[in-house]
Amino acid sequence: MPLWSVDRNEVTFTSKYTLLVNFCVMSFCFSVNHGCVTALIAAASTVESKYFSGVINGTLYSTYTLSSLLFANATLAKFGSKWTIFIGLLFYCGYSGSFLIAHYTQGDTRFALAVAATAVSGVGGGLLWTAQASFFNSTAKQYAKITGSSFEKATSLMTTLFVVFYLGAEMILKISLSLPGVIEKKTVLFTVFTCLSVGSAAGMLLVRSVAMPEDQVERKPIFSKVVAAAKIARTEPKVGLLAPYNFTFSFGAAFINQYANARILKPGEVGYFAAMLAGSGFVFSTLFGAINERTSIPKAVPMVIGSLAFLFFATCFIVANNDKISENRPLIFTMYVGFGLGRGVWESTMKAVFADYFGGDVGFDENQKNAAFSHIPIQNGVMGATGFFLMAFTDHPRAFAPEMLATIAVVGLFSYAAAEGYFRWQVANHKFPTPAVEKSALLPEPAEDDSLLTDNTLVGDDDIYRKDTDA
């Protein structure tokens, strides 16, 4: 069968080594392509004007969010995980290509073509994580069957492999921005990143399709995800109460990429500090993930720490001018690592809180849980796009952005407290959407030792391996 044909009869592997190599090739292609995008997001305001970078990144966030809501599931059901990843990566090349287009064109045509290319890349980006989730889970299930191991062990192995490629590619590509003369040589930078993007997308042709579960092949109406998300938001106040916490991270990401990188860092430092933020985010995400799973420390503790980290970053801009910050290298180091800490909490504990609030243990079925989780990229995308557009169309973002970030961080902390209080009330009064779940499944029965039930944190498939790194 030709490589370019769309084969919906996916392969059921018999060799674990062939299966692992197949997964590693997918992980490498995915990671290089996505790494090119995240590196250029960090450098956009340094290599282009404030207006251009803000509109480009705002467009990316907007079309990414719409695509993940409207097209991801339908494309996955039609083409399968491999070909959906290929389509997504191919479209995602438009982001790197938009800078190349802008570099070689002039006037209104320059801007229009760059925005169009970025819009296409956002559509591709919206397909990627849904398809990667399917490919990941299908591979883990086949590996568990071949080796006779548990699905949890297979998932752990796939997570490790994927993170090595994903974080490695992102760190290398971001650090490369700080190599001598790279930022100044825009023609070389944009050409190399575009070629890497296209090459990694083409590399997916070497990957074999993996058989998907039947529930992922089922085709659903295009607006089904939107309807489900709207329904859960209407019936569950916790969705709205958690929104400000999500907004804190996404607006902070827009502020750091659109303003801070270009104003307090030297051009040659952007790559190093962007990589530092990504690396610290991964370390803290892993740390807080382990704390969530293996200790009795309430999730409220890291949630508060995360909000304070974002608040600290914003406060530095409120109390000191750019020159004072840029002259204080230890402070900048602390600010970026601190932002990575906040991001690590968002990656791990915040998503674990969603899992607690909308998991099967408290009466939500799989569709309801997925609908609740869909609000994470929705809220992230909407506020991220808002932040980029606001800072693109205003003359002095510094006049409002730090205060806005600080305000959202404080509101997010109090709204999370309200969501936690409401959740505890739901548990105490058995106010959940699925009547079939008995109260005994929600609350501990009295026992001789008066011990409480073990905290069973549910983690959705999308969060076993996913590391959002657009900050």
CSV table of C-alpha atoms in Angstrom, one decimal:
chain,number,residue,atom,x,y,z
A,1,MET,CA,0.0,0.0,0.0
A,2,PRO,CA,1.4,3.4,-0.9
A,3,LEU,CA,2.5,5.6,2.0
A,4,TRP,CA,0.2,8.4,1.0
A,5,SER,CA,-3.0,6.3,1.0
A,6,VAL,CA,-5.2,6.6,4.1
A,7,ASP,CA,-5.4,3.2,5.6
A,8,ARG,CA,-8.2,2.9,8.2
A,9,ASN,CA,-7.4,-0.7,8.8
A,10,GLU,CA,-4.8,0.0,11.4
A,11,VAL,CA,-2.1,-2.4,12.4
A,12,THR,CA,-2.2,-4.7,15.4
A,13,PHE,CA,1.4,-5.2,16.3
A,14,THR,CA,3.0,-8.5,17.5
A,15,SER,CA,6.5,-7.3,18.3
A,16,LYS,CA,6.9,-4.9,21.3
A,17,TYR,CA,10.2,-3.6,19.8
A,18,THR,CA,8.5,-2.7,16.5
A,19,LEU,CA,5.7,-1.1,18.4
A,20,LEU,CA,8.1,1.0,20.6
A,21,VAL,CA,10.1,2.1,17.6
A,22,ASN,CA,6.9,3.2,15.9
A,23,PHE,CA,5.8,5.2,18.9
A,24,CYS,CA,9.3,6.8,19.2
A,25,VAL,CA,9.2,7.9,15.6
A,26,MET,CA,5.8,9.5,16.2
A,27,SER,CA,7.0,11.1,19.4
A,28,PHE,CA,10.1,12.5,17.6
A,29,CYS,CA,8.1,14.0,14.7
A,30,PHE,CA,5.5,15.4,17.0
A,31,SER,CA,8.0,16.9,19.4
A,32,VAL,CA,10.2,18.6,16.7
A,33,ASN,CA,7.3,20.2,15.0
A,34,HIS,CA,5.6,21.4,18.2
A,35,GLY,CA,9.0,22.5,19.5
A,36,CYS,CA,9.5,24.8,16.5
A,37,VAL,CA,6.2,26.5,17.3
A,38,THR,CA,6.8,27.0,21.0
A,39,ALA,CA,10.3,28.3,20.4
A,40,LEU,CA,9.0,30.9,17.9
A,41,ILE,CA,6.1,31.9,20.2
A,42,ALA,CA,8.8,32.8,22.8
A,43,ALA,CA,10.9,34.7,20.3
A,44,ALA,CA,8.1,36.3,18.3
A,45,SER,CA,8.0,39.7,20.1
A,46,THR,CA,11.8,39.9,19.8
A,47,VAL,CA,12.2,39.1,16.1
A,48,GLU,CA,9.0,41.0,15.0
A,49,SER,CA,7.0,44.0,16.0
A,50,LYS,CA,4.7,44.0,19.0
A,51,TYR,CA,1.6,44.3,16.7
A,52,PHE,CA,2.7,41.6,14.3
A,53,SER,CA,3.7,39.1,17.0
A,54,GLY,CA,0.5,39.8,19.1
A,55,VAL,CA,-1.9,39.3,16.2
A,56,ILE,CA,-0.1,36.2,14.9
A,57,ASN,CA,-0.1,34.5,18.4
A,58,GLY,CA,-3.7,35.7,19.1
A,59,THR,CA,-4.8,34.1,15.8
A,60,LEU,CA,-2.9,30.9,16.6
A,61,TYR,CA,-4.7,30.6,20.0
A,62,SER,CA,-8.1,31.4,18.5
A,63,THR,CA,-8.1,28.9,15.7
A,64,TYR,CA,-6.4,26.3,17.9
A,65,THR,CA,-9.3,26.5,20.3
A,66,LEU,CA,-12.0,26.4,17.6
A,67,SER,CA,-10.3,23.5,15.9
A,68,SER,CA,-10.0,21.4,19.0
A,69,LEU,CA,-13.7,21.9,19.7
A,70,LEU,CA,-15.1,21.5,16.2
A,71,PHE,CA,-12.8,19.4,14.1
A,72,ALA,CA,-10.6,17.2,16.2
A,73,ASN,CA,-12.9,14.3,17.0
A,74,ALA,CA,-14.5,14.2,13.5
A,75,THR,CA,-11.0,14.2,11.8
A,76,LEU,CA,-9.8,11.4,14.2
A,77,ALA,CA,-12.9,9.3,13.4
A,78,LYS,CA,-12.5,9.8,9.7
A,79,PHE,CA,-8.7,9.4,9.2
A,80,GLY,CA,-7.4,7.6,12.4
A,81,SER,CA,-4.7,8.8,14.8
A,82,LYS,CA,-1.7,8.6,12.5
A,83,TRP,CA,-3.2,10.5,9.6
A,84,THR,CA,-4.8,13.1,11.9
A,85,ILE,CA,-1.4,13.7,13.5
A,86,PHE,CA,0.1,14.0,10.0
A,87,ILE,CA,-2.5,16.5,8.9
A,88,GLY,CA,-2.1,18.4,12.1
A,89,LEU,CA,1.7,18.6,11.8
A,90,LEU,CA,1.5,19.6,8.2
A,91,PHE,CA,-0.9,22.5,9.0
A,92,TYR,CA,1.2,23.4,12.0
A,93,CYS,CA,4.1,24.2,9.7
A,94,GLY,CA,2.1,27.3,8.8
A,95,TYR,CA,3.3,29.0,12.0
A,96,SER,CA,7.0,28.8,11.2
A,97,GLY,CA,6.1,29.5,7.6
A,98,SER,CA,4.2,32.7,8.6
A,99,PHE,CA,7.5,34.3,9.8
A,100,LEU,CA,9.3,33.2,6.5
A,101,ILE,CA,6.4,34.7,4.5
A,102,ALA,CA,6.6,37.9,6.4
A,103,HIS,CA,10.3,38.1,5.9
A,104,TYR,CA,10.1,37.9,2.1
A,105,THR,CA,7.0,40.0,1.5
A,106,GLN,CA,6.0,43.6,2.0
A,107,GLY,CA,3.0,45.8,2.8
A,108,ASP,CA,-0.5,44.5,3.4
A,109,THR,CA,0.2,41.3,1.6
A,110,ARG,CA,2.9,40.5,4.1
A,111,PHE,CA,0.5,40.7,7.0
A,112,ALA,CA,-2.5,39.0,5.4
A,113,LEU,CA,-0.5,36.0,4.2
A,114,ALA,CA,1.2,35.6,7.6
A,115,VAL,CA,-2.2,35.7,9.4
A,116,ALA,CA,-3.7,33.2,7.0
A,117,ALA,CA,-0.8,30.8,7.4
A,118,THR,CA,-1.0,31.1,11.2
A,119,ALA,CA,-4.8,30.5,11.1
A,120,VAL,CA,-4.2,27.3,9.2
A,121,SER,CA,-1.5,26.3,11.7
A,122,GLY,CA,-3.9,26.8,14.6
A,123,VAL,CA,-6.4,24.5,12.9
A,124,GLY,CA,-3.7,21.9,12.7
A,125,GLY,CA,-2.6,22.4,16.3
A,126,GLY,CA,-6.2,21.8,17.5
A,127,LEU,CA,-6.1,18.4,15.9
A,128,LEU,CA,-2.8,17.2,17.4
A,129,TRP,CA,-3.4,16.5,21.0
A,130,THR,CA,-6.7,14.6,20.4
A,131,ALA,CA,-5.0,12.5,17.8
A,132,GLN,CA,-1.9,12.0,20.0
A,133,ALA,CA,-4.1,10.9,22.9
A,134,SER,CA,-5.6,8.2,20.7
A,135,PHE,CA,-2.2,7.1,19.3
A,136,PHE,CA,-0.8,7.0,22.8
A,137,ASN,CA,-3.6,5.0,24.4
A,138,SER,CA,-3.8,2.6,21.5
A,139,THR,CA,0.0,1.9,21.6
A,140,ALA,CA,-0.1,1.5,25.4
A,141,LYS,CA,-3.0,-1.0,25.2
A,142,GLN,CA,-1.2,-3.1,22.5
A,143,TYR,CA,2.1,-3.0,24.4
A,144,ALA,CA,0.3,-4.2,27.6
A,145,LYS,CA,-1.3,-7.1,25.6
A,146,ILE,CA,1.9,-8.1,23.9
A,147,THR,CA,4.0,-8.1,27.1
A,148,GLY,CA,1.4,-9.2,29.5
A,149,SER,CA,2.0,-6.2,31.7
A,150,SER,CA,-0.7,-3.9,33.2
A,151,PHE,CA,-2.0,-0.9,31.2
A,152,GLU,CA,-0.7,1.4,34.0
A,153,LYS,CA,2.9,0.1,33.4
A,154,ALA,CA,2.6,0.5,29.7
A,155,THR,CA,1.2,4.0,30.1
A,156,SER,CA,4.1,4.9,32.4
A,157,LEU,CA,6.7,3.7,29.8
A,158,MET,CA,5.0,5.6,27.0
A,159,THR,CA,4.8,8.7,29.1
A,160,THR,CA,8.6,8.5,29.8
A,161,LEU,CA,9.4,8.0,26.1
A,162,PHE,CA,7.2,10.8,25.0
A,163,VAL,CA,8.4,13.3,27.6
A,164,VAL,CA,12.0,12.6,26.7
A,165,PHE,CA,11.4,13.5,23.1
A,166,TYR,CA,8.9,16.3,23.8
A,167,LEU,CA,10.9,18.1,26.5
A,168,GLY,CA,14.2,17.4,24.7
A,169,ALA,CA,13.1,18.9,21.4
A,170,GLU,CA,11.6,21.9,23.1
A,171,MET,CA,14.7,22.6,25.2
A,172,ILE,CA,17.1,22.2,22.3
A,173,LEU,CA,15.1,24.4,19.9
A,174,LYS,CA,14.6,27.1,22.5
A,175,ILE,CA,18.3,27.1,23.5
A,176,SER,CA,19.2,27.3,19.9
A,177,LEU,CA,17.6,30.8,19.8
A,178,SER,CA,20.4,32.0,22.1
A,179,LEU,CA,23.3,30.7,20.0
A,180,PRO,CA,25.5,33.6,18.8
A,181,GLY,CA,23.9,35.5,16.0
A,182,VAL,CA,20.8,33.3,15.6
A,183,ILE,CA,18.2,35.9,16.5
A,184,GLU,CA,19.9,38.5,14.3
A,185,LYS,CA,20.0,36.2,11.2
A,186,LYS,CA,16.3,36.0,10.6
A,187,THR,CA,16.5,34.4,7.2
A,188,VAL,CA,18.5,31.5,8.5
A,189,LEU,CA,16.3,31.2,11.6
A,190,PHE,CA,13.0,31.2,9.8
A,191,THR,CA,14.2,28.9,7.0
A,192,VAL,CA,15.7,26.3,9.4
A,193,PHE,CA,12.6,26.2,11.6
A,194,THR,CA,10.3,25.9,8.6
A,195,CYS,CA,12.3,23.1,7.1
A,196,LEU,CA,12.4,21.3,10.5
A,197,SER,CA,8.6,21.6,10.7
A,198,VAL,CA,8.0,20.3,7.2
A,199,GLY,CA,10.6,17.5,7.7
A,200,SER,CA,9.0,16.3,10.9
A,201,ALA,CA,5.5,16.3,9.4
A,202,ALA,CA,6.9,14.3,6.5
A,203,GLY,CA,8.5,11.9,9.0
A,204,MET,CA,5.0,10.8,10.1
A,205,LEU,CA,4.7,9.0,6.8
A,206,LEU,CA,7.2,6.4,8.2
A,207,VAL,CA,4.8,5.7,11.1
A,208,ARG,CA,2.4,2.8,10.9
A,209,SER,CA,-1.2,3.3,11.9
A,210,VAL,CA,-2.1,1.7,15.3
A,211,ALA,CA,-5.5,0.1,15.8
A,212,MET,CA,-7.9,2.4,17.7
A,213,PRO,CA,-10.6,1.5,20.2
A,214,GLU,CA,-14.1,1.4,18.7
A,215,ASP,CA,-15.3,4.3,20.8
A,216,GLN,CA,-12.8,6.6,19.0
A,217,VAL,CA,-13.8,5.5,15.6
A,218,GLU,CA,-17.5,6.5,16.2
A,219,ARG,CA,-18.4,9.6,14.3
A,220,LYS,CA,-20.3,12.3,16.2
A,221,PRO,CA,-22.0,15.5,15.1
A,222,ILE,CA,-19.5,18.4,14.6
A,223,PHE,CA,-21.0,20.5,17.4
A,224,SER,CA,-21.3,17.6,19.9
A,225,LYS,CA,-18.2,18.7,21.9
A,226,VAL,CA,-19.5,22.3,22.0
A,227,VAL,CA,-22.9,21.2,23.2
A,228,ALA,CA,-21.5,18.9,25.8
A,229,ALA,CA,-19.2,21.6,27.1
A,230,ALA,CA,-22.0,24.1,27.2
A,231,LYS,CA,-24.2,21.7,29.1
A,232,ILE,CA,-21.7,20.9,31.8
A,233,ALA,CA,-20.9,24.6,32.2
A,234,ARG,CA,-24.6,25.3,32.7
A,235,THR,CA,-25.2,22.6,35.2
A,236,GLU,CA,-21.9,22.7,37.1
A,237,PRO,CA,-20.8,26.0,38.7
A,238,LYS,CA,-17.4,24.5,39.4
A,239,VAL,CA,-16.5,24.9,35.7
A,240,GLY,CA,-17.0,28.6,35.8
A,241,LEU,CA,-15.4,28.9,39.3
A,242,LEU,CA,-12.2,27.3,38.0
A,243,ALA,CA,-12.0,29.5,35.0
A,244,PRO,CA,-10.1,32.4,36.6
A,245,TYR,CA,-7.4,30.0,37.7
A,246,ASN,CA,-7.0,28.8,34.1
A,247,PHE,CA,-7.0,32.4,33.0
A,248,THR,CA,-4.1,33.2,35.2
A,249,PHE,CA,-1.8,30.8,33.5
A,250,SER,CA,-2.9,31.6,29.9
A,251,PHE,CA,-2.9,35.4,30.4
A,252,GLY,CA,0.5,35.1,32.1
A,253,ALA,CA,1.8,33.1,29.1
A,254,ALA,CA,0.7,35.8,26.8
A,255,PHE,CA,2.3,38.5,29.0
A,256,ILE,CA,5.6,36.7,29.3
A,257,ASN,CA,5.9,35.9,25.6
A,258,GLN,CA,4.4,39.1,24.1
A,259,TYR,CA,6.0,41.6,26.5
A,260,ALA,CA,8.5,40.4,29.1
A,261,ASN,CA,10.8,38.4,26.8
A,262,ALA,CA,11.3,41.4,24.6
A,263,ARG,CA,11.5,44.1,27.3
A,264,ILE,CA,13.6,42.7,30.1
A,265,LEU,CA,15.8,40.1,28.2
A,266,LYS,CA,18.6,40.7,25.8
A,267,PRO,CA,17.8,39.1,22.4
A,268,GLY,CA,20.4,36.5,22.9
A,269,GLU,CA,18.9,35.5,26.3
A,270,VAL,CA,15.4,34.7,25.1
A,271,GLY,CA,16.1,31.1,24.3
A,272,TYR,CA,17.9,30.4,27.5
A,273,PHE,CA,15.2,31.8,29.7
A,274,ALA,CA,12.4,30.2,27.6
A,275,ALA,CA,14.1,26.9,28.0
A,276,MET,CA,14.6,27.5,31.8
A,277,LEU,CA,10.9,28.2,32.1
A,278,ALA,CA,9.9,25.0,30.3
A,279,GLY,CA,12.4,22.9,32.2
A,280,SER,CA,11.4,24.3,35.6
A,281,GLY,CA,7.7,23.8,34.6
A,282,PHE,CA,8.4,20.1,33.9
A,283,VAL,CA,10.3,19.6,37.2
A,284,PHE,CA,7.6,21.2,39.3
A,285,SER,CA,4.8,19.5,37.4
A,286,THR,CA,6.5,16.1,38.1
A,287,LEU,CA,7.1,17.1,41.8
A,288,PHE,CA,3.5,18.3,42.4
A,289,GLY,CA,2.1,15.3,40.5
A,290,ALA,CA,4.0,13.0,42.8
A,291,ILE,CA,2.7,15.0,45.9
A,292,ASN,CA,-0.8,14.7,44.6
A,293,GLU,CA,-0.6,10.9,44.2
A,294,ARG,CA,1.5,9.8,47.1
A,295,THR,CA,0.9,12.2,50.0
A,296,SER,CA,-2.0,13.4,52.0
A,297,ILE,CA,-1.1,17.0,51.5
A,298,PRO,CA,-4.3,18.8,50.4
A,299,LYS,CA,-4.3,20.0,46.7
A,300,ALA,CA,-5.2,23.4,48.0
A,301,VAL,CA,-1.5,23.8,49.2
A,302,PRO,CA,0.1,23.7,45.7
A,303,MET,CA,-2.9,25.6,44.2
A,304,VAL,CA,-2.2,28.5,46.5
A,305,ILE,CA,1.6,28.2,45.8
A,306,GLY,CA,0.9,28.4,42.0
A,307,SER,CA,-1.3,31.5,42.3
A,308,LEU,CA,1.3,33.2,44.5
A,309,ALA,CA,4.0,32.4,41.9
A,310,PHE,CA,2.1,34.1,39.1
A,311,LEU,CA,1.3,37.0,41.5
A,312,PHE,CA,5.0,37.4,42.3
A,313,PHE,CA,5.8,37.6,38.6
A,314,ALA,CA,3.2,40.3,38.1
A,315,THR,CA,4.2,42.2,41.2
A,316,CYS,CA,7.8,42.6,40.0
A,317,PHE,CA,6.6,44.6,37.1
A,318,ILE,CA,4.3,46.6,39.3
A,319,VAL,CA,6.9,47.7,41.8
A,320,ALA,CA,10.0,48.1,39.5
A,321,ASN,CA,10.5,49.5,36.0
A,322,ASN,CA,11.9,47.4,33.1
A,323,ASP,CA,15.5,48.8,33.5
A,324,LYS,CA,15.7,47.8,37.1
A,325,ILE,CA,14.4,44.3,36.4
A,326,SER,CA,16.7,43.8,33.4
A,327,GLU,CA,19.8,44.8,35.4
A,328,ASN,CA,19.0,42.3,38.2
A,329,ARG,CA,19.9,38.9,36.7
A,330,PRO,CA,19.1,36.9,39.9
A,331,LEU,CA,15.7,38.5,40.0
A,332,ILE,CA,15.0,37.6,36.4
A,333,PHE,CA,16.1,34.0,37.1
A,334,THR,CA,13.8,33.9,40.1
A,335,MET,CA,10.9,35.3,38.1
A,336,TYR,CA,11.2,32.8,35.3
A,337,VAL,CA,11.7,29.8,37.6
A,338,GLY,CA,8.7,31.1,39.7
A,339,PHE,CA,6.6,31.3,36.6
A,340,GLY,CA,7.7,27.7,35.8
A,341,LEU,CA,6.5,26.7,39.3
A,342,GLY,CA,3.1,28.2,38.6
A,343,ARG,CA,2.9,26.4,35.3
A,344,GLY,CA,3.9,23.2,37.0
A,345,VAL,CA,1.0,23.5,39.4
A,346,TRP,CA,-1.3,24.3,36.4
A,347,GLU,CA,0.0,21.2,34.5
A,348,SER,CA,-0.4,18.8,37.5
A,349,THR,CA,-2.5,19.8,40.5
A,350,MET,CA,-5.0,22.0,38.7
A,351,LYS,CA,-5.9,19.1,36.3
A,352,ALA,CA,-6.0,16.7,39.2
A,353,VAL,CA,-8.5,19.1,40.8
A,354,PHE,CA,-10.6,18.9,37.7
A,355,ALA,CA,-10.4,15.1,37.9
A,356,ASP,CA,-11.5,15.1,41.5
A,357,TYR,CA,-14.5,17.4,40.8
A,358,PHE,CA,-15.7,15.6,37.7
A,359,GLY,CA,-14.5,12.0,38.1
A,360,GLY,CA,-16.4,8.8,38.2
A,361,ASP,CA,-16.1,8.6,42.0
A,362,VAL,CA,-18.5,11.5,42.4
A,363,GLY,CA,-21.1,10.4,39.9
A,364,PHE,CA,-19.9,11.8,36.5
A,365,ASP,CA,-19.8,9.5,33.6
A,366,GLU,CA,-17.0,9.4,31.0
A,367,ASN,CA,-18.8,11.9,28.6
A,368,GLN,CA,-19.5,14.3,31.4
A,369,LYS,CA,-15.9,14.1,32.6
A,370,ASN,CA,-14.6,14.7,29.0
A,371,ALA,CA,-16.9,17.7,28.7
A,372,ALA,CA,-15.6,19.2,31.9
A,373,PHE,CA,-12.0,18.6,30.8
A,374,SER,CA,-12.7,20.3,27.5
A,375,HIS,CA,-13.0,23.6,29.3
A,376,ILE,CA,-9.3,23.6,30.1
A,377,PRO,CA,-8.2,24.2,26.5
A,378,ILE,CA,-11.2,26.4,25.9
A,379,GLN,CA,-10.5,28.7,28.9
A,380,ASN,CA,-6.8,28.6,28.1
A,381,GLY,CA,-7.2,29.4,24.5
A,382,VAL,CA,-9.8,32.2,25.0
A,383,MET,CA,-7.8,34.1,27.6
A,384,GLY,CA,-4.5,33.4,25.8
A,385,ALA,CA,-5.9,34.9,22.6
A,386,THR,CA,-7.4,37.8,24.5
A,387,GLY,CA,-4.0,38.6,26.1
A,388,PHE,CA,-2.1,38.5,22.9
A,389,PHE,CA,-4.7,40.7,21.0
A,390,LEU,CA,-4.9,43.2,23.9
A,391,MET,CA,-1.1,43.7,24.0
A,392,ALA,CA,-1.0,43.9,20.2
A,393,PHE,CA,-3.6,46.6,19.9
A,394,THR,CA,-2.6,48.8,22.9
A,395,ASP,CA,0.3,51.2,22.8
A,396,HIS,CA,1.5,50.6,26.4
A,397,PRO,CA,0.8,47.1,27.6
A,398,ARG,CA,2.8,47.7,30.7
A,399,ALA,CA,0.3,50.2,31.9
A,400,PHE,CA,-2.4,47.5,32.5
A,401,ALA,CA,-1.0,44.0,31.9
A,402,PRO,CA,0.9,43.4,35.2
A,403,GLU,CA,-2.1,44.7,37.3
A,404,MET,CA,-4.5,42.6,35.2
A,405,LEU,CA,-2.4,39.5,35.7
A,406,ALA,CA,-2.1,40.2,39.5
A,407,THR,CA,-5.9,40.7,39.7
A,408,ILE,CA,-6.7,37.5,37.8
A,409,ALA,CA,-4.3,35.6,40.1
A,410,VAL,CA,-6.0,36.8,43.2
A,411,VAL,CA,-9.5,36.3,41.8
A,412,GLY,CA,-8.4,32.8,40.6
A,413,LEU,CA,-7.3,31.9,44.1
A,414,PHE,CA,-10.6,33.0,45.7
A,415,SER,CA,-12.8,31.4,43.0
A,416,TYR,CA,-10.9,28.1,43.4
A,417,ALA,CA,-11.7,28.3,47.2
A,418,ALA,CA,-15.4,28.8,46.2
A,419,ALA,CA,-15.2,25.8,43.9
A,420,GLU,CA,-13.7,23.7,46.6
A,421,GLY,CA,-16.4,24.8,49.1
A,422,TYR,CA,-19.1,24.0,46.6
A,423,PHE,CA,-17.6,20.6,45.9
A,424,ARG,CA,-17.5,19.7,49.6
A,425,TRP,CA,-21.1,20.7,49.9
A,426,GLN,CA,-22.0,18.5,46.9
A,427,VAL,CA,-20.2,15.6,48.5
A,428,ALA,CA,-21.9,16.1,51.9
A,429,ASN,CA,-25.4,16.4,50.3
A,430,HIS,CA,-24.9,14.0,47.4
A,431,LYS,CA,-25.7,16.7,44.8
A,432,PHE,CA,-24.3,15.1,41.7
A,433,PRO,CA,-25.7,14.5,38.2
A,434,THR,CA,-25.8,10.7,38.2
A,435,PRO,CA,-28.4,9.3,40.6
A,436,ALA,CA,-27.2,5.7,40.1
A,437,VAL,CA,-24.1,6.4,42.3
A,438,GLU,CA,-24.9,5.6,45.9
A,439,LYS,CA,-23.9,7.9,48.6
A,440,SER,CA,-21.8,5.2,50.1
A,441,ALA,CA,-19.5,5.5,47.1
A,442,LEU,CA,-19.0,9.2,47.8
A,443,LEU,CA,-18.5,9.3,51.6
A,444,PRO,CA,-16.6,7.0,53.9
A,445,GLU,CA,-18.6,4.6,55.9
A,446,PRO,CA,-18.0,4.7,59.7
A,447,ALA,CA,-15.3,2.3,60.6
A,448,GLU,CA,-13.7,1.1,63.8
A,449,ASP,CA,-10.5,3.0,63.1
A,450,ASP,CA,-12.4,6.0,61.8
A,451,SER,CA,-10.0,6.2,58.9
A,452,LEU,CA,-11.0,8.0,55.7
A,453,LEU,CA,-11.1,6.6,52.3
A,454,THR,CA,-7.9,6.8,50.3
A,455,ASP,CA,-7.9,9.8,47.9
A,456,ASN,CA,-8.5,8.3,44.5
A,457,THR,CA,-7.5,10.9,42.1
A,458,LEU,CA,-8.7,10.2,38.6
A,459,VAL,CA,-6.5,11.4,35.7
A,460,GLY,CA,-8.1,11.6,32.3
A,461,ASP,CA,-6.3,10.0,29.3
A,462,ASP,CA,-5.5,13.4,28.0
A,463,ASP,CA,-3.5,14.3,31.1
A,464,ILE,CA,-1.4,11.1,31.5
A,465,TYR,CA,1.1,12.3,29.0
A,466,ARG,CA,0.2,15.8,27.9
A,467,LYS,CA,2.5,18.6,28.7
A,468,ASP,CA,1.2,22.0,27.4
A,469,THR,CA,4.3,24.1,26.8
A,470,ASP,CA,3.1,27.1,24.9
A,471,ALA,CA,4.3,29.4,27.7
